[in-house]
Amino acid sequence: MASEVVIEYSNMTDINGPTEGWTEETDIVKYEYGIASNTRKAYLDLYVANKGHDHESTYTRYQRIRARDRTQSTCMFLGRILNVYPEDFGQILRLQCEDYSHELSGRIVTSNYTTGGPFTRASLSAQIVSDYCWGPGTSIPSAAFDASGGGAITRDYRGSRYTALDIISMLAEEDTWAVGVGKGYEFFV
């Protein structure tokens, strides 16, 4: 039976290159996913079978990697490989990965979102991710968020000293999960 979680790696070799494609890793021995208590950063430790050293050229530092739910295609983790370590005499590769949310936690938002709107909370969150994350393909389609109520909004964050992650968290708190309805914002940044 197939795993409910799909781990995929990016095949993009040039940030100015063609559209990014993703390849599913099928030789997973195990993976560990969590949030570090000291930094609040999400991490993924991935262990890949490397018999015959066939995966050593597949993975590089800073390569993009993601984990998603197989049935719903919800992205649970999107980040970069920080380190690649051979273990067990090279028969297993250990990939240490860090989520992109750390990038949002270090970026102070200085933008005025009163023009170009009005925005929904979902589209404003997606715009902030697009504006404050480095690299191509970092935007999140607003369809990735539930389009629940709250109406159109505009915001001016100039001089606020809030990080992008702070603002996305505040936007999520403004539109809480409605019990029994099953709608609200599910922010997978």
Short mmCIF file of N, CA and C in Angstrom, two decimals:
data_model
loop_
_atom_site.label_atom_id
_atom_site.label_comp_id
_atom_site.label_asym_id
_atom_site.label_seq_id
_atom_site.Cartn_x
_atom_site.Cartn_y
_atom_site.Cartn_z
N MET A 1 0.84 -1.19 0.00
CA MET A 1 0.00 0.00 0.00
C MET A 1 0.89 1.25 0.00
N ALA A 2 0.52 2.20 -0.80
CA ALA A 2 1.32 3.43 -0.93
C ALA A 2 1.16 4.29 0.31
N SER A 3 2.21 5.03 0.61
CA SER A 3 2.20 5.95 1.74
C SER A 3 1.22 7.08 1.48
N GLU A 4 0.64 7.62 2.56
CA GLU A 4 -0.26 8.75 2.44
C GLU A 4 0.50 10.05 2.18
N VAL A 5 1.83 10.04 2.42
CA VAL A 5 2.66 11.21 2.23
C VAL A 5 3.57 10.98 1.02
N VAL A 6 3.62 11.95 0.15
CA VAL A 6 4.48 11.91 -1.02
C VAL A 6 5.62 12.90 -0.79
N ILE A 7 6.85 12.43 -0.93
CA ILE A 7 8.02 13.31 -0.85
C ILE A 7 8.52 13.51 -2.28
N GLU A 8 8.69 14.77 -2.66
CA GLU A 8 9.12 15.08 -4.02
C GLU A 8 10.28 16.06 -3.98
N TYR A 9 11.17 15.93 -4.97
CA TYR A 9 12.28 16.86 -5.09
C TYR A 9 12.17 17.60 -6.41
N SER A 10 12.70 18.82 -6.41
CA SER A 10 12.64 19.68 -7.59
C SER A 10 13.73 19.29 -8.58
N ASN A 11 13.39 19.41 -9.85
CA ASN A 11 14.40 19.16 -10.88
C ASN A 11 14.95 20.44 -11.48
N MET A 12 14.62 21.58 -10.86
CA MET A 12 15.09 22.87 -11.38
C MET A 12 16.56 23.05 -11.04
N THR A 13 17.35 23.31 -12.04
CA THR A 13 18.79 23.51 -11.83
C THR A 13 19.20 24.96 -12.01
N ASP A 14 18.32 25.77 -12.59
CA ASP A 14 18.63 27.17 -12.85
C ASP A 14 17.42 27.99 -12.46
N ILE A 15 17.59 28.93 -11.50
CA ILE A 15 16.43 29.71 -11.06
C ILE A 15 15.84 30.56 -12.17
N ASN A 16 16.58 30.78 -13.23
CA ASN A 16 16.05 31.54 -14.36
C ASN A 16 15.60 30.60 -15.48
N GLY A 17 15.61 29.31 -15.18
CA GLY A 17 15.29 28.31 -16.20
C GLY A 17 13.81 28.12 -16.42
N PRO A 18 13.48 27.01 -17.08
CA PRO A 18 12.08 26.73 -17.40
C PRO A 18 11.27 26.40 -16.14
N THR A 19 10.01 26.15 -16.34
CA THR A 19 9.10 25.83 -15.24
C THR A 19 9.63 24.65 -14.44
N GLU A 20 9.46 24.75 -13.14
CA GLU A 20 9.93 23.72 -12.23
C GLU A 20 9.06 22.47 -12.32
N GLY A 21 9.71 21.31 -12.25
CA GLY A 21 9.02 20.03 -12.21
C GLY A 21 9.39 19.30 -10.93
N TRP A 22 8.53 18.38 -10.51
CA TRP A 22 8.75 17.64 -9.27
C TRP A 22 8.78 16.15 -9.57
N THR A 23 9.69 15.44 -8.90
CA THR A 23 9.82 13.99 -9.06
C THR A 23 9.61 13.34 -7.71
N GLU A 24 8.74 12.32 -7.67
CA GLU A 24 8.48 11.62 -6.42
C GLU A 24 9.65 10.71 -6.07
N GLU A 25 10.07 10.77 -4.81
CA GLU A 25 11.12 9.87 -4.32
C GLU A 25 10.44 8.57 -3.87
N THR A 26 10.84 7.46 -4.48
CA THR A 26 10.21 6.17 -4.18
C THR A 26 11.07 5.27 -3.31
N ASP A 27 12.30 5.67 -3.01
CA ASP A 27 13.21 4.83 -2.21
C ASP A 27 13.35 5.34 -0.78
N ILE A 28 12.26 5.79 -0.18
CA ILE A 28 12.30 6.32 1.17
C ILE A 28 12.37 5.18 2.18
N VAL A 29 13.37 5.26 3.06
CA VAL A 29 13.49 4.30 4.15
C VAL A 29 12.62 4.77 5.31
N LYS A 30 12.75 6.05 5.67
CA LYS A 30 11.91 6.67 6.69
C LYS A 30 12.04 8.18 6.57
N TYR A 31 11.13 8.87 7.22
CA TYR A 31 11.23 10.32 7.30
C TYR A 31 10.73 10.76 8.66
N GLU A 32 11.25 11.89 9.12
CA GLU A 32 10.83 12.50 10.37
C GLU A 32 10.48 13.94 10.07
N TYR A 33 9.30 14.33 10.51
CA TYR A 33 8.82 15.68 10.25
C TYR A 33 8.39 16.28 11.58
N GLY A 34 8.73 17.53 11.83
CA GLY A 34 8.32 18.17 13.07
C GLY A 34 8.67 19.64 13.06
N ILE A 35 8.50 20.25 14.22
CA ILE A 35 8.84 21.65 14.41
C ILE A 35 9.83 21.74 15.56
N ALA A 36 10.99 22.32 15.30
CA ALA A 36 12.01 22.46 16.34
C ALA A 36 11.50 23.40 17.43
N SER A 37 11.59 22.95 18.67
CA SER A 37 11.04 23.75 19.77
C SER A 37 11.83 25.03 20.03
N ASN A 38 13.12 25.02 19.75
CA ASN A 38 13.93 26.21 20.04
C ASN A 38 13.82 27.29 18.97
N THR A 39 13.53 26.91 17.72
CA THR A 39 13.48 27.89 16.64
C THR A 39 12.11 28.05 16.00
N ARG A 40 11.20 27.16 16.30
CA ARG A 40 9.87 27.10 15.70
C ARG A 40 9.93 26.91 14.19
N LYS A 41 11.01 26.32 13.70
CA LYS A 41 11.14 26.05 12.27
C LYS A 41 10.72 24.60 12.00
N ALA A 42 9.95 24.41 10.95
CA ALA A 42 9.59 23.06 10.55
C ALA A 42 10.80 22.41 9.87
N TYR A 43 10.96 21.13 10.12
CA TYR A 43 12.07 20.40 9.51
C TYR A 43 11.58 19.07 8.96
N LEU A 44 12.35 18.52 8.06
CA LEU A 44 12.10 17.21 7.50
C LEU A 44 13.45 16.51 7.41
N ASP A 45 13.59 15.39 8.09
CA ASP A 45 14.76 14.53 7.94
C ASP A 45 14.32 13.34 7.10
N LEU A 46 14.95 13.18 5.98
CA LEU A 46 14.56 12.15 5.02
C LEU A 46 15.71 11.17 4.85
N TYR A 47 15.40 9.88 4.92
CA TYR A 47 16.39 8.82 4.75
C TYR A 47 16.03 8.06 3.48
N VAL A 48 16.95 8.07 2.52
CA VAL A 48 16.71 7.49 1.20
C VAL A 48 17.69 6.34 0.98
N ALA A 49 17.16 5.20 0.51
CA ALA A 49 18.03 4.07 0.17
C ALA A 49 18.97 4.50 -0.95
N ASN A 50 20.23 4.12 -0.81
CA ASN A 50 21.27 4.57 -1.76
C ASN A 50 22.13 3.39 -2.20
N LYS A 51 21.50 2.26 -2.44
CA LYS A 51 22.25 1.07 -2.88
C LYS A 51 22.92 1.36 -4.21
N GLY A 52 24.18 1.04 -4.29
CA GLY A 52 24.93 1.32 -5.50
C GLY A 52 25.23 2.80 -5.68
N HIS A 53 24.98 3.58 -4.66
CA HIS A 53 25.25 5.03 -4.66
C HIS A 53 24.53 5.74 -5.82
N ASP A 54 23.33 5.26 -6.13
CA ASP A 54 22.59 5.81 -7.26
C ASP A 54 21.88 7.13 -6.99
N HIS A 55 21.77 7.53 -5.72
CA HIS A 55 21.08 8.79 -5.40
C HIS A 55 22.03 9.94 -5.06
N GLU A 56 23.31 9.69 -5.03
CA GLU A 56 24.24 10.74 -4.61
C GLU A 56 24.23 11.95 -5.53
N SER A 57 23.99 11.72 -6.80
CA SER A 57 23.95 12.86 -7.73
C SER A 57 22.55 13.46 -7.85
N THR A 58 21.56 12.85 -7.23
CA THR A 58 20.18 13.35 -7.30
C THR A 58 19.98 14.58 -6.42
N TYR A 59 20.60 14.57 -5.24
CA TYR A 59 20.34 15.60 -4.24
C TYR A 59 21.53 16.51 -4.04
N THR A 60 21.23 17.80 -3.91
CA THR A 60 22.27 18.79 -3.63
C THR A 60 21.77 19.73 -2.53
N ARG A 61 22.71 20.38 -1.87
CA ARG A 61 22.32 21.37 -0.87
C ARG A 61 21.51 22.48 -1.53
N TYR A 62 20.51 22.95 -0.82
CA TYR A 62 19.62 24.05 -1.21
C TYR A 62 18.64 23.68 -2.31
N GLN A 63 18.59 22.42 -2.68
CA GLN A 63 17.59 21.97 -3.63
C GLN A 63 16.22 22.01 -2.96
N ARG A 64 15.20 22.35 -3.73
CA ARG A 64 13.84 22.43 -3.17
C ARG A 64 13.28 21.02 -2.99
N ILE A 65 12.50 20.86 -1.92
CA ILE A 65 11.89 19.57 -1.60
C ILE A 65 10.54 19.84 -0.95
N ARG A 66 9.60 18.93 -1.15
CA ARG A 66 8.29 19.12 -0.55
C ARG A 66 7.69 17.78 -0.14
N ALA A 67 6.76 17.87 0.81
CA ALA A 67 5.97 16.71 1.24
C ALA A 67 4.52 17.11 1.11
N ARG A 68 3.73 16.22 0.51
CA ARG A 68 2.31 16.54 0.35
C ARG A 68 1.47 15.32 0.64
N ASP A 69 0.23 15.56 0.99
CA ASP A 69 -0.73 14.51 1.24
C ASP A 69 -1.13 13.90 -0.09
N ARG A 70 -1.03 12.58 -0.23
CA ARG A 70 -1.32 11.92 -1.51
C ARG A 70 -2.79 12.07 -1.90
N THR A 71 -3.69 11.99 -0.96
CA THR A 71 -5.11 11.99 -1.31
C THR A 71 -5.66 13.39 -1.57
N GLN A 72 -5.19 14.38 -0.82
CA GLN A 72 -5.73 15.73 -0.97
C GLN A 72 -4.78 16.67 -1.72
N SER A 73 -3.56 16.23 -1.97
CA SER A 73 -2.52 17.02 -2.63
C SER A 73 -2.18 18.28 -1.85
N THR A 74 -2.48 18.31 -0.56
CA THR A 74 -2.15 19.46 0.29
C THR A 74 -0.66 19.44 0.59
N CYS A 75 0.00 20.56 0.35
CA CYS A 75 1.42 20.66 0.64
C CYS A 75 1.61 20.85 2.14
N MET A 76 2.31 19.90 2.78
CA MET A 76 2.53 19.94 4.22
C MET A 76 3.89 20.54 4.56
N PHE A 77 4.81 20.46 3.62
CA PHE A 77 6.16 20.94 3.85
C PHE A 77 6.72 21.39 2.52
N LEU A 78 7.31 22.58 2.50
CA LEU A 78 7.99 23.08 1.31
C LEU A 78 9.23 23.78 1.79
N GLY A 79 10.37 23.30 1.37
CA GLY A 79 11.61 23.89 1.86
C GLY A 79 12.80 23.51 1.00
N ARG A 80 13.96 23.56 1.64
CA ARG A 80 15.22 23.27 0.94
C ARG A 80 16.02 22.24 1.72
N ILE A 81 16.83 21.50 1.00
CA ILE A 81 17.76 20.56 1.61
C ILE A 81 18.94 21.37 2.13
N LEU A 82 19.23 21.24 3.41
CA LEU A 82 20.37 21.96 3.99
C LEU A 82 21.64 21.12 3.97
N ASN A 83 21.51 19.83 4.23
CA ASN A 83 22.68 18.94 4.28
C ASN A 83 22.34 17.58 3.71
N VAL A 84 23.33 16.96 3.08
CA VAL A 84 23.20 15.60 2.55
C VAL A 84 24.33 14.78 3.17
N TYR A 85 23.96 13.75 3.95
CA TYR A 85 24.95 12.92 4.64
C TYR A 85 24.80 11.46 4.23
N PRO A 86 25.88 10.81 3.80
CA PRO A 86 25.81 9.36 3.61
C PRO A 86 25.89 8.67 4.98
N GLU A 87 25.07 7.65 5.19
CA GLU A 87 25.09 6.86 6.42
C GLU A 87 25.13 5.39 6.08
N ASP A 88 25.46 4.57 7.08
CA ASP A 88 25.55 3.12 6.89
C ASP A 88 26.43 2.77 5.69
N PHE A 89 27.65 3.31 5.71
CA PHE A 89 28.64 3.06 4.66
C PHE A 89 28.12 3.47 3.29
N GLY A 90 27.35 4.54 3.24
CA GLY A 90 26.85 5.07 1.98
C GLY A 90 25.60 4.41 1.46
N GLN A 91 25.04 3.45 2.18
CA GLN A 91 23.86 2.74 1.71
C GLN A 91 22.56 3.55 1.91
N ILE A 92 22.65 4.57 2.75
CA ILE A 92 21.50 5.46 3.01
C ILE A 92 21.99 6.90 2.93
N LEU A 93 21.20 7.75 2.31
CA LEU A 93 21.46 9.19 2.32
C LEU A 93 20.48 9.83 3.29
N ARG A 94 21.02 10.64 4.18
CA ARG A 94 20.18 11.40 5.09
C ARG A 94 20.13 12.83 4.59
N LEU A 95 18.92 13.33 4.37
CA LEU A 95 18.71 14.69 3.89
C LEU A 95 18.10 15.50 5.02
N GLN A 96 18.76 16.54 5.45
CA GLN A 96 18.22 17.44 6.45
C GLN A 96 17.64 18.65 5.72
N CYS A 97 16.35 18.87 5.93
CA CYS A 97 15.64 19.91 5.19
C CYS A 97 14.97 20.88 6.16
N GLU A 98 14.87 22.14 5.72
CA GLU A 98 14.23 23.17 6.53
C GLU A 98 13.14 23.84 5.72
N ASP A 99 12.03 24.11 6.39
CA ASP A 99 10.86 24.69 5.77
C ASP A 99 11.08 26.17 5.42
N TYR A 100 10.35 26.64 4.42
CA TYR A 100 10.44 28.04 4.00
C TYR A 100 9.89 29.02 5.01
N SER A 101 9.10 28.57 5.99
CA SER A 101 8.51 29.53 6.92
C SER A 101 9.55 30.34 7.66
N HIS A 102 10.77 29.79 7.80
CA HIS A 102 11.82 30.58 8.46
C HIS A 102 12.16 31.82 7.66
N GLU A 103 11.99 31.72 6.35
CA GLU A 103 12.26 32.88 5.50
C GLU A 103 11.24 33.98 5.78
N LEU A 104 9.99 33.59 5.99
CA LEU A 104 8.94 34.57 6.27
C LEU A 104 9.09 35.18 7.66
N SER A 105 9.69 34.42 8.59
CA SER A 105 9.83 34.94 9.96
C SER A 105 10.94 35.97 10.07
N GLY A 106 11.78 36.07 9.05
CA GLY A 106 12.88 37.02 9.09
C GLY A 106 12.70 38.22 8.19
N ARG A 107 11.54 38.36 7.57
CA ARG A 107 11.30 39.46 6.63
C ARG A 107 10.29 40.44 7.20
N ILE A 108 10.72 41.68 7.42
CA ILE A 108 9.84 42.74 7.90
C ILE A 108 9.03 43.26 6.70
N VAL A 109 7.72 43.29 6.86
CA VAL A 109 6.84 43.76 5.78
C VAL A 109 6.76 45.28 5.84
N THR A 110 7.07 45.90 4.72
CA THR A 110 7.07 47.35 4.64
C THR A 110 6.13 47.85 3.55
N SER A 111 5.24 46.98 3.11
CA SER A 111 4.38 47.31 1.96
C SER A 111 3.05 47.89 2.37
N ASN A 112 2.50 48.64 1.43
CA ASN A 112 1.18 49.23 1.56
C ASN A 112 0.24 48.40 0.68
N TYR A 113 -0.67 47.68 1.28
CA TYR A 113 -1.62 46.87 0.53
C TYR A 113 -2.99 47.54 0.50
N THR A 114 -2.99 48.88 0.37
CA THR A 114 -4.25 49.60 0.22
C THR A 114 -4.53 49.88 -1.25
N THR A 115 -3.52 49.73 -2.11
CA THR A 115 -3.73 49.85 -3.55
C THR A 115 -3.51 48.48 -4.17
N GLY A 116 -4.11 48.27 -5.32
CA GLY A 116 -3.99 46.97 -5.97
C GLY A 116 -4.99 45.97 -5.41
N GLY A 117 -5.77 46.37 -4.44
CA GLY A 117 -6.77 45.51 -3.81
C GLY A 117 -8.14 45.92 -4.27
N PRO A 118 -9.18 45.64 -3.52
CA PRO A 118 -9.12 45.03 -2.20
C PRO A 118 -8.73 43.56 -2.28
N PHE A 119 -8.25 43.05 -1.16
CA PHE A 119 -7.79 41.68 -1.07
C PHE A 119 -8.73 40.86 -0.20
N THR A 120 -8.76 39.57 -0.45
CA THR A 120 -9.30 38.67 0.55
C THR A 120 -8.12 38.33 1.45
N ARG A 121 -8.38 37.74 2.62
CA ARG A 121 -7.27 37.36 3.49
C ARG A 121 -6.37 36.35 2.79
N ALA A 122 -6.98 35.45 2.01
CA ALA A 122 -6.20 34.45 1.29
C ALA A 122 -5.30 35.10 0.24
N SER A 123 -5.86 36.01 -0.55
CA SER A 123 -5.05 36.63 -1.61
C SER A 123 -3.99 37.56 -1.03
N LEU A 124 -4.29 38.22 0.10
CA LEU A 124 -3.28 39.06 0.74
C LEU A 124 -2.14 38.21 1.28
N SER A 125 -2.46 37.08 1.90
CA SER A 125 -1.42 36.17 2.38
C SER A 125 -0.57 35.66 1.23
N ALA A 126 -1.22 35.28 0.15
CA ALA A 126 -0.48 34.80 -1.02
C ALA A 126 0.41 35.91 -1.59
N GLN A 127 -0.08 37.15 -1.61
CA GLN A 127 0.71 38.28 -2.12
C GLN A 127 1.92 38.54 -1.23
N ILE A 128 1.74 38.46 0.09
CA ILE A 128 2.86 38.67 1.01
C ILE A 128 3.92 37.60 0.81
N VAL A 129 3.50 36.35 0.66
CA VAL A 129 4.46 35.27 0.40
C VAL A 129 5.21 35.55 -0.90
N SER A 130 4.49 35.96 -1.93
CA SER A 130 5.12 36.27 -3.21
C SER A 130 6.09 37.44 -3.10
N ASP A 131 5.73 38.46 -2.32
CA ASP A 131 6.56 39.66 -2.20
C ASP A 131 7.79 39.46 -1.32
N TYR A 132 7.71 38.57 -0.33
CA TYR A 132 8.78 38.50 0.67
C TYR A 132 9.53 37.18 0.71
N CYS A 133 9.26 36.28 -0.22
CA CYS A 133 10.05 35.04 -0.32
C CYS A 133 10.95 35.16 -1.52
N TRP A 134 12.17 34.65 -1.37
CA TRP A 134 13.13 34.69 -2.45
C TRP A 134 12.88 33.55 -3.42
N GLY A 135 13.12 33.78 -4.67
CA GLY A 135 13.12 32.71 -5.65
C GLY A 135 11.84 32.60 -6.44
N PRO A 136 11.94 31.95 -7.60
CA PRO A 136 10.77 31.78 -8.45
C PRO A 136 9.86 30.70 -7.87
N GLY A 137 8.60 30.80 -8.19
CA GLY A 137 7.66 29.75 -7.80
C GLY A 137 7.31 29.75 -6.33
N THR A 138 7.55 30.85 -5.61
CA THR A 138 7.25 30.86 -4.19
C THR A 138 5.86 31.41 -3.91
N SER A 139 5.15 31.82 -4.94
CA SER A 139 3.80 32.33 -4.69
C SER A 139 2.87 31.16 -4.38
N ILE A 140 1.85 31.45 -3.62
CA ILE A 140 0.86 30.45 -3.26
C ILE A 140 -0.45 30.88 -3.89
N PRO A 141 -1.07 30.04 -4.72
CA PRO A 141 -2.36 30.43 -5.28
C PRO A 141 -3.37 30.58 -4.16
N SER A 142 -4.18 31.63 -4.22
CA SER A 142 -5.12 31.86 -3.13
C SER A 142 -6.15 30.76 -3.04
N ALA A 143 -6.29 29.94 -4.08
CA ALA A 143 -7.20 28.79 -4.02
C ALA A 143 -6.68 27.74 -3.03
N ALA A 144 -5.42 27.86 -2.61
CA ALA A 144 -4.87 26.92 -1.63
C ALA A 144 -5.45 27.18 -0.25
N PHE A 145 -6.13 28.29 -0.08
CA PHE A 145 -6.77 28.65 1.18
C PHE A 145 -8.28 28.55 1.01
N ASP A 146 -8.97 28.22 2.07
CA ASP A 146 -10.43 28.22 2.01
C ASP A 146 -10.92 29.66 1.84
N ALA A 147 -11.87 29.85 0.98
CA ALA A 147 -12.38 31.19 0.71
C ALA A 147 -13.58 31.50 1.59
N SER A 148 -13.39 31.43 2.90
CA SER A 148 -14.49 31.71 3.81
C SER A 148 -14.68 33.20 3.95
N GLY A 149 -15.65 33.59 4.76
CA GLY A 149 -16.09 34.98 4.86
C GLY A 149 -15.05 35.96 5.33
N GLY A 150 -15.50 37.13 5.65
CA GLY A 150 -14.62 38.16 6.15
C GLY A 150 -14.57 39.36 5.24
N GLY A 151 -14.95 39.20 3.97
CA GLY A 151 -15.01 40.32 3.07
C GLY A 151 -13.65 40.82 2.61
N ALA A 152 -13.70 41.87 1.80
CA ALA A 152 -12.49 42.45 1.23
C ALA A 152 -11.78 43.31 2.27
N ILE A 153 -10.45 43.29 2.22
CA ILE A 153 -9.66 44.07 3.17
C ILE A 153 -8.54 44.80 2.44
N THR A 154 -8.06 45.86 3.06
CA THR A 154 -6.84 46.55 2.64
C THR A 154 -6.02 46.78 3.90
N ARG A 155 -4.70 46.77 3.76
CA ARG A 155 -3.84 46.95 4.93
C ARG A 155 -2.60 47.75 4.53
N ASP A 156 -2.13 48.55 5.47
CA ASP A 156 -0.89 49.30 5.28
C ASP A 156 0.06 48.89 6.41
N TYR A 157 1.13 48.20 6.06
CA TYR A 157 2.07 47.69 7.06
C TYR A 157 3.34 48.52 7.16
N ARG A 158 3.40 49.66 6.46
CA ARG A 158 4.60 50.50 6.54
C ARG A 158 4.82 50.95 7.98
N GLY A 159 6.02 50.73 8.50
CA GLY A 159 6.36 51.16 9.84
C GLY A 159 5.86 50.24 10.95
N SER A 160 5.26 49.12 10.61
CA SER A 160 4.66 48.26 11.64
C SER A 160 5.66 47.33 12.33
N ARG A 161 6.76 47.03 11.70
CA ARG A 161 7.80 46.11 12.20
C ARG A 161 7.32 44.67 12.33
N TYR A 162 6.20 44.31 11.70
CA TYR A 162 5.72 42.93 11.69
C TYR A 162 6.45 42.14 10.61
N THR A 163 6.75 40.88 10.92
CA THR A 163 7.32 40.01 9.89
C THR A 163 6.20 39.46 9.03
N ALA A 164 6.57 38.91 7.88
CA ALA A 164 5.57 38.31 6.99
C ALA A 164 4.82 37.19 7.70
N LEU A 165 5.53 36.38 8.48
CA LEU A 165 4.88 35.29 9.20
C LEU A 165 3.94 35.82 10.28
N ASP A 166 4.31 36.92 10.95
CA ASP A 166 3.42 37.55 11.93
C ASP A 166 2.11 37.97 11.26
N ILE A 167 2.20 38.61 10.12
CA ILE A 167 1.01 39.13 9.45
C ILE A 167 0.13 37.99 8.96
N ILE A 168 0.73 36.96 8.39
CA ILE A 168 -0.06 35.81 7.93
C ILE A 168 -0.76 35.15 9.12
N SER A 169 -0.08 35.06 10.25
CA SER A 169 -0.70 34.50 11.46
C SER A 169 -1.86 35.37 11.93
N MET A 170 -1.68 36.69 11.90
CA MET A 170 -2.76 37.60 12.30
C MET A 170 -3.95 37.49 11.37
N LEU A 171 -3.69 37.38 10.07
CA LEU A 171 -4.79 37.22 9.12
C LEU A 171 -5.55 35.93 9.37
N ALA A 172 -4.83 34.87 9.72
CA ALA A 172 -5.48 33.60 10.03
C ALA A 172 -6.33 33.71 11.28
N GLU A 173 -5.85 34.44 12.29
CA GLU A 173 -6.61 34.60 13.53
C GLU A 173 -7.88 35.42 13.33
N GLU A 174 -7.88 36.31 12.35
CA GLU A 174 -9.06 37.13 12.08
C GLU A 174 -10.22 36.31 11.54
N ASP A 175 -9.92 35.18 10.94
CA ASP A 175 -10.95 34.35 10.33
C ASP A 175 -10.82 32.96 10.93
N THR A 176 -11.41 32.77 12.08
CA THR A 176 -11.23 31.52 12.80
C THR A 176 -12.03 30.39 12.18
N TRP A 177 -11.65 29.20 12.55
CA TRP A 177 -12.32 27.99 12.08
C TRP A 177 -13.73 27.96 12.62
N ALA A 178 -14.71 27.76 11.76
CA ALA A 178 -16.11 27.73 12.17
C ALA A 178 -16.50 26.29 12.50
N VAL A 179 -16.80 26.03 13.75
CA VAL A 179 -17.16 24.70 14.19
C VAL A 179 -18.46 24.26 13.53
N GLY A 180 -18.46 23.05 12.98
CA GLY A 180 -19.63 22.52 12.33
C GLY A 180 -19.72 22.88 10.86
N VAL A 181 -19.09 23.94 10.46
CA VAL A 181 -19.13 24.36 9.07
C VAL A 181 -17.96 23.76 8.29
N GLY A 182 -16.81 23.64 8.98
CA GLY A 182 -15.64 23.06 8.33
C GLY A 182 -14.94 24.02 7.39
N LYS A 183 -15.12 25.30 7.58
CA LYS A 183 -14.44 26.29 6.74
C LYS A 183 -13.61 27.20 7.61
N GLY A 184 -12.68 27.87 6.99
CA GLY A 184 -11.77 28.77 7.68
C GLY A 184 -10.49 28.76 6.88
N TYR A 185 -9.47 29.37 7.40
CA TYR A 185 -8.22 29.39 6.67
C TYR A 185 -7.29 28.32 7.17
N GLU A 186 -6.76 27.57 6.25
CA GLU A 186 -5.72 26.60 6.55
C GLU A 186 -4.47 27.11 5.86
N PHE A 187 -3.58 27.72 6.61
CA PHE A 187 -2.40 28.35 6.02
C PHE A 187 -1.26 27.35 5.99
N PHE A 188 -0.91 26.88 4.81
CA PHE A 188 0.23 26.02 4.61
C PHE A 188 1.29 26.85 3.90
N VAL A 189 2.13 27.52 4.66
CA VAL A 189 3.13 28.42 4.10
C VAL A 189 4.43 27.65 3.91
#
